[in-house]
Coordinates of C-alpha atoms in Angstrom, one line a residue:
M19 CA -69.1 -9.6 -70.5
T20 CA -67.2 -12.7 -71.8
A21 CA -63.9 -11.9 -73.4
T22 CA -63.3 -13.1 -76.9
P23 CA -60.5 -15.7 -77.3
A24 CA -58.3 -13.1 -79.0
A25 CA -58.6 -10.8 -76.0
V26 CA -57.6 -13.4 -73.4
P27 CA -53.9 -12.9 -72.4
L28 CA -51.5 -15.8 -72.8
L29 CA -50.1 -14.9 -69.3
E30 CA -51.6 -12.6 -66.7
A31 CA -50.3 -11.6 -63.2
R32 CA -52.4 -10.0 -60.5
G33 CA -50.8 -8.6 -57.4
L34 CA -47.7 -10.8 -58.0
S35 CA -44.9 -10.4 -55.5
F36 CA -42.0 -12.3 -54.1
C37 CA -40.4 -12.3 -50.6
R38 CA -37.0 -13.4 -49.5
Q39 CA -36.6 -14.0 -45.7
D40 CA -40.0 -12.2 -45.2
E41 CA -38.7 -9.1 -47.1
P42 CA -40.4 -8.2 -50.4
V43 CA -38.0 -8.3 -53.4
F44 CA -40.4 -6.3 -55.5
A45 CA -43.8 -4.6 -55.0
P46 CA -47.0 -6.3 -56.1
M47 CA -47.4 -6.1 -59.8
D48 CA -50.0 -6.6 -62.4
F49 CA -49.3 -7.2 -66.1
Q50 CA -50.6 -9.1 -69.1
L51 CA -48.8 -10.6 -72.0
H52 CA -50.7 -11.6 -75.2
A53 CA -49.8 -14.0 -78.0
G54 CA -47.5 -12.2 -80.5
E55 CA -46.1 -9.8 -77.9
L56 CA -42.6 -9.2 -76.6
A57 CA -42.2 -7.7 -73.1
L58 CA -39.1 -6.0 -71.9
V59 CA -38.6 -6.3 -68.2
E60 CA -36.9 -3.1 -66.9
G61 CA -35.3 -2.3 -63.6
D62 CA -32.1 -1.5 -61.8
N63 CA -29.7 -4.2 -60.6
G64 CA -31.3 -6.1 -57.7
S65 CA -34.8 -5.0 -58.6
G66 CA -36.0 -8.6 -59.1
K67 CA -36.0 -9.0 -62.9
T68 CA -34.3 -12.5 -62.8
T69 CA -36.5 -13.4 -59.8
L70 CA -39.6 -12.6 -61.7
L71 CA -38.6 -14.7 -64.7
R72 CA -37.6 -17.6 -62.4
M73 CA -40.9 -17.4 -60.6
L74 CA -42.9 -17.4 -63.9
A75 CA -40.9 -20.4 -65.0
G76 CA -42.0 -22.3 -61.8
L77 CA -38.5 -22.3 -60.3
L78 CA -39.6 -20.1 -57.4
H79 CA -42.9 -19.8 -55.5
A80 CA -44.8 -16.6 -55.6
G81 CA -45.0 -14.7 -52.3
E82 CA -48.5 -13.3 -53.1
G83 CA -50.7 -12.9 -56.1
E84 CA -52.2 -15.0 -58.8
L85 CA -51.0 -16.1 -62.2
Y86 CA -53.3 -17.0 -65.1
W87 CA -52.5 -18.9 -68.3
R88 CA -54.8 -18.5 -71.2
G89 CA -57.5 -17.1 -68.9
A90 CA -57.4 -19.9 -66.3
A91 CA -55.5 -20.2 -63.0
L92 CA -52.0 -21.3 -63.9
Q93 CA -51.4 -25.0 -63.1
R94 CA -47.7 -26.0 -63.4
D95 CA -48.4 -29.5 -64.6
A96 CA -50.6 -28.2 -67.4
V97 CA -47.9 -25.8 -68.8
V98 CA -45.0 -28.1 -68.8
G99 CA -43.3 -27.6 -72.2
E100 CA -45.3 -24.4 -72.8
I101 CA -43.0 -22.1 -70.9
L102 CA -39.2 -22.2 -71.7
F103 CA -36.7 -20.4 -69.4
L104 CA -33.2 -19.4 -70.5
G105 CA -31.1 -17.9 -67.7
H106 CA -27.5 -17.2 -66.8
Q107 CA -27.1 -21.0 -66.1
L108 CA -27.7 -22.3 -69.6
G109 CA -28.9 -25.8 -68.7
L110 CA -26.4 -27.6 -70.8
K111 CA -24.6 -30.8 -69.9
A112 CA -20.9 -29.9 -70.2
D113 CA -19.7 -33.4 -71.2
L114 CA -22.4 -33.8 -73.9
T115 CA -22.3 -32.2 -77.3
P116 CA -24.8 -29.6 -78.5
R117 CA -26.5 -32.3 -80.6
E118 CA -26.8 -34.6 -77.6
N119 CA -28.1 -31.9 -75.3
L120 CA -30.8 -31.0 -77.9
R121 CA -31.8 -34.7 -78.3
I122 CA -32.4 -35.0 -74.6
A123 CA -34.4 -31.8 -74.5
A124 CA -36.6 -32.9 -77.4
G125 CA -37.0 -36.3 -75.7
L126 CA -38.4 -34.6 -72.6
H127 CA -40.6 -31.9 -74.2
G128 CA -41.1 -32.9 -77.8
A129 CA -40.1 -30.9 -80.9
R130 CA -41.7 -28.0 -82.7
K131 CA -43.5 -29.0 -85.9
G132 CA -41.0 -29.1 -88.8
A133 CA -38.0 -28.6 -86.5
S134 CA -35.1 -31.1 -86.1
V135 CA -31.9 -31.1 -84.1
A136 CA -29.9 -30.8 -87.4
S137 CA -32.0 -27.9 -88.7
V138 CA -31.9 -25.8 -85.5
L139 CA -28.1 -26.3 -85.2
A140 CA -27.7 -25.1 -88.7
R141 CA -29.9 -22.1 -88.1
I142 CA -28.2 -21.2 -84.8
G143 CA -24.7 -21.0 -86.4
L144 CA -22.6 -23.7 -84.9
P145 CA -21.0 -25.3 -88.0
G146 CA -18.3 -27.8 -87.1
Y147 CA -19.2 -27.7 -83.4
E148 CA -22.3 -29.8 -83.3
D149 CA -20.5 -32.8 -81.9
E150 CA -17.9 -31.0 -79.8
P151 CA -18.4 -31.4 -76.0
V152 CA -20.0 -28.2 -74.6
R153 CA -17.1 -27.8 -72.1
R154 CA -14.8 -27.1 -75.0
L155 CA -17.0 -24.3 -76.5
S156 CA -16.5 -20.6 -76.0
A157 CA -19.0 -18.6 -74.0
G158 CA -20.7 -17.4 -77.1
Q159 CA -20.9 -20.8 -78.6
K160 CA -22.4 -22.2 -75.4
K161 CA -25.0 -19.4 -75.5
R162 CA -25.8 -20.4 -79.1
A163 CA -26.2 -24.0 -78.2
A164 CA -28.7 -23.0 -75.4
L165 CA -30.6 -20.7 -77.8
A166 CA -31.0 -23.6 -80.2
R167 CA -33.6 -25.0 -77.7
L168 CA -35.8 -22.1 -78.5
L169 CA -36.1 -23.2 -82.1
L170 CA -36.5 -26.9 -81.3
L171 CA -38.9 -27.0 -78.4
P172 CA -42.6 -26.2 -78.9
A173 CA -42.9 -23.6 -76.1
S174 CA -45.4 -20.7 -76.5
L175 CA -43.7 -18.4 -74.0
W176 CA -40.0 -17.7 -73.8
L177 CA -38.5 -16.3 -70.6
L178 CA -35.1 -14.9 -71.5
D179 CA -32.8 -13.5 -68.9
E180 CA -30.0 -11.4 -70.6
P181 CA -30.1 -13.4 -73.8
Y182 CA -27.6 -11.1 -75.5
A183 CA -24.8 -11.8 -72.9
N184 CA -21.6 -13.3 -74.4
L185 CA -22.8 -12.8 -78.0
D186 CA -21.1 -10.8 -80.7
R187 CA -22.9 -8.5 -83.1
I188 CA -24.0 -11.3 -85.3
G189 CA -25.3 -13.3 -82.3
I190 CA -27.3 -10.3 -81.0
A191 CA -28.9 -10.0 -84.5
L192 CA -29.7 -13.7 -84.3
V193 CA -31.5 -13.3 -81.0
N194 CA -33.6 -10.5 -82.4
D195 CA -34.5 -12.6 -85.5
L196 CA -35.5 -15.5 -83.2
L197 CA -37.8 -13.1 -81.2
E198 CA -39.3 -11.6 -84.3
D199 CA -40.1 -15.0 -85.9
H200 CA -41.5 -16.4 -82.6
T201 CA -43.8 -13.5 -82.0
A202 CA -44.9 -13.3 -85.6
A203 CA -45.9 -17.0 -85.3
G204 CA -48.1 -16.2 -82.3
G205 CA -45.6 -16.9 -79.5
A206 CA -44.7 -14.5 -76.8
A207 CA -41.5 -13.6 -74.9
M208 CA -40.3 -11.8 -71.8
V209 CA -36.8 -10.5 -71.9
T210 CA -34.4 -8.8 -69.5
S211 CA -31.5 -6.9 -70.9
H212 CA -29.0 -4.2 -69.7
G213 CA -28.5 -3.2 -73.3
T214 CA -30.8 -2.0 -76.0
V215 CA -33.2 -4.5 -77.5
A216 CA -33.2 -3.9 -81.3
F217 CA -36.5 -5.6 -81.9
H218 CA -38.1 -4.6 -85.2
G219 CA -41.4 -6.4 -84.7
G220 CA -43.1 -3.5 -83.1
E221 CA -42.8 -1.6 -79.8
P222 CA -42.3 -4.1 -77.0
R223 CA -44.5 -4.0 -73.9
R224 CA -42.6 -2.7 -71.0
I225 CA -42.8 -4.1 -67.5
R226 CA -41.1 -2.0 -64.9
M227 CA -39.9 -3.5 -61.6
H228 CA -40.5 -1.3 -58.5
D229 CA -39.2 -1.8 -55.0

């Protein structure tokens, strides 16, 4: 039976695992993520949550298993710009300003329809710091500058490793708003967090890491 387009997952993993020095980091896992869904990746420290996201982003090679994107075998060249990873290393050039960092990112991957560098900086809450070198920003301001890429770039899937780290209460609420807007617009996200994810867009899918 042929699946309808609406039933085809945005991302699917079958028997996915990762090994380090021939030792498995986590057991083979299967999961699906559909457009409009948020997935919360759960597990103890060292269980492989960050490794999983880095592997999905193409920064690590899978040990075993298969990945599918929109129903076809995932080809990295075909999903450039479709998958956006935000990890502990924020990917910002310290000597450049938030505005300059975003212009470079948009030059590489394009910009979301209707989005501009100025508009996303205003939304992300960096008034007066748009043209300050990133190295002079606080940890929370640097995180906001990195989060601005989510609004600017046209990625369908966000892979967010501890996106609430270094943010105050207002910043945490901002992340939740970004996730809700993204999934409501048909995007998807996978998030790791040691805290509670106050997502109001529905119950997130839960992906549990196992040894």
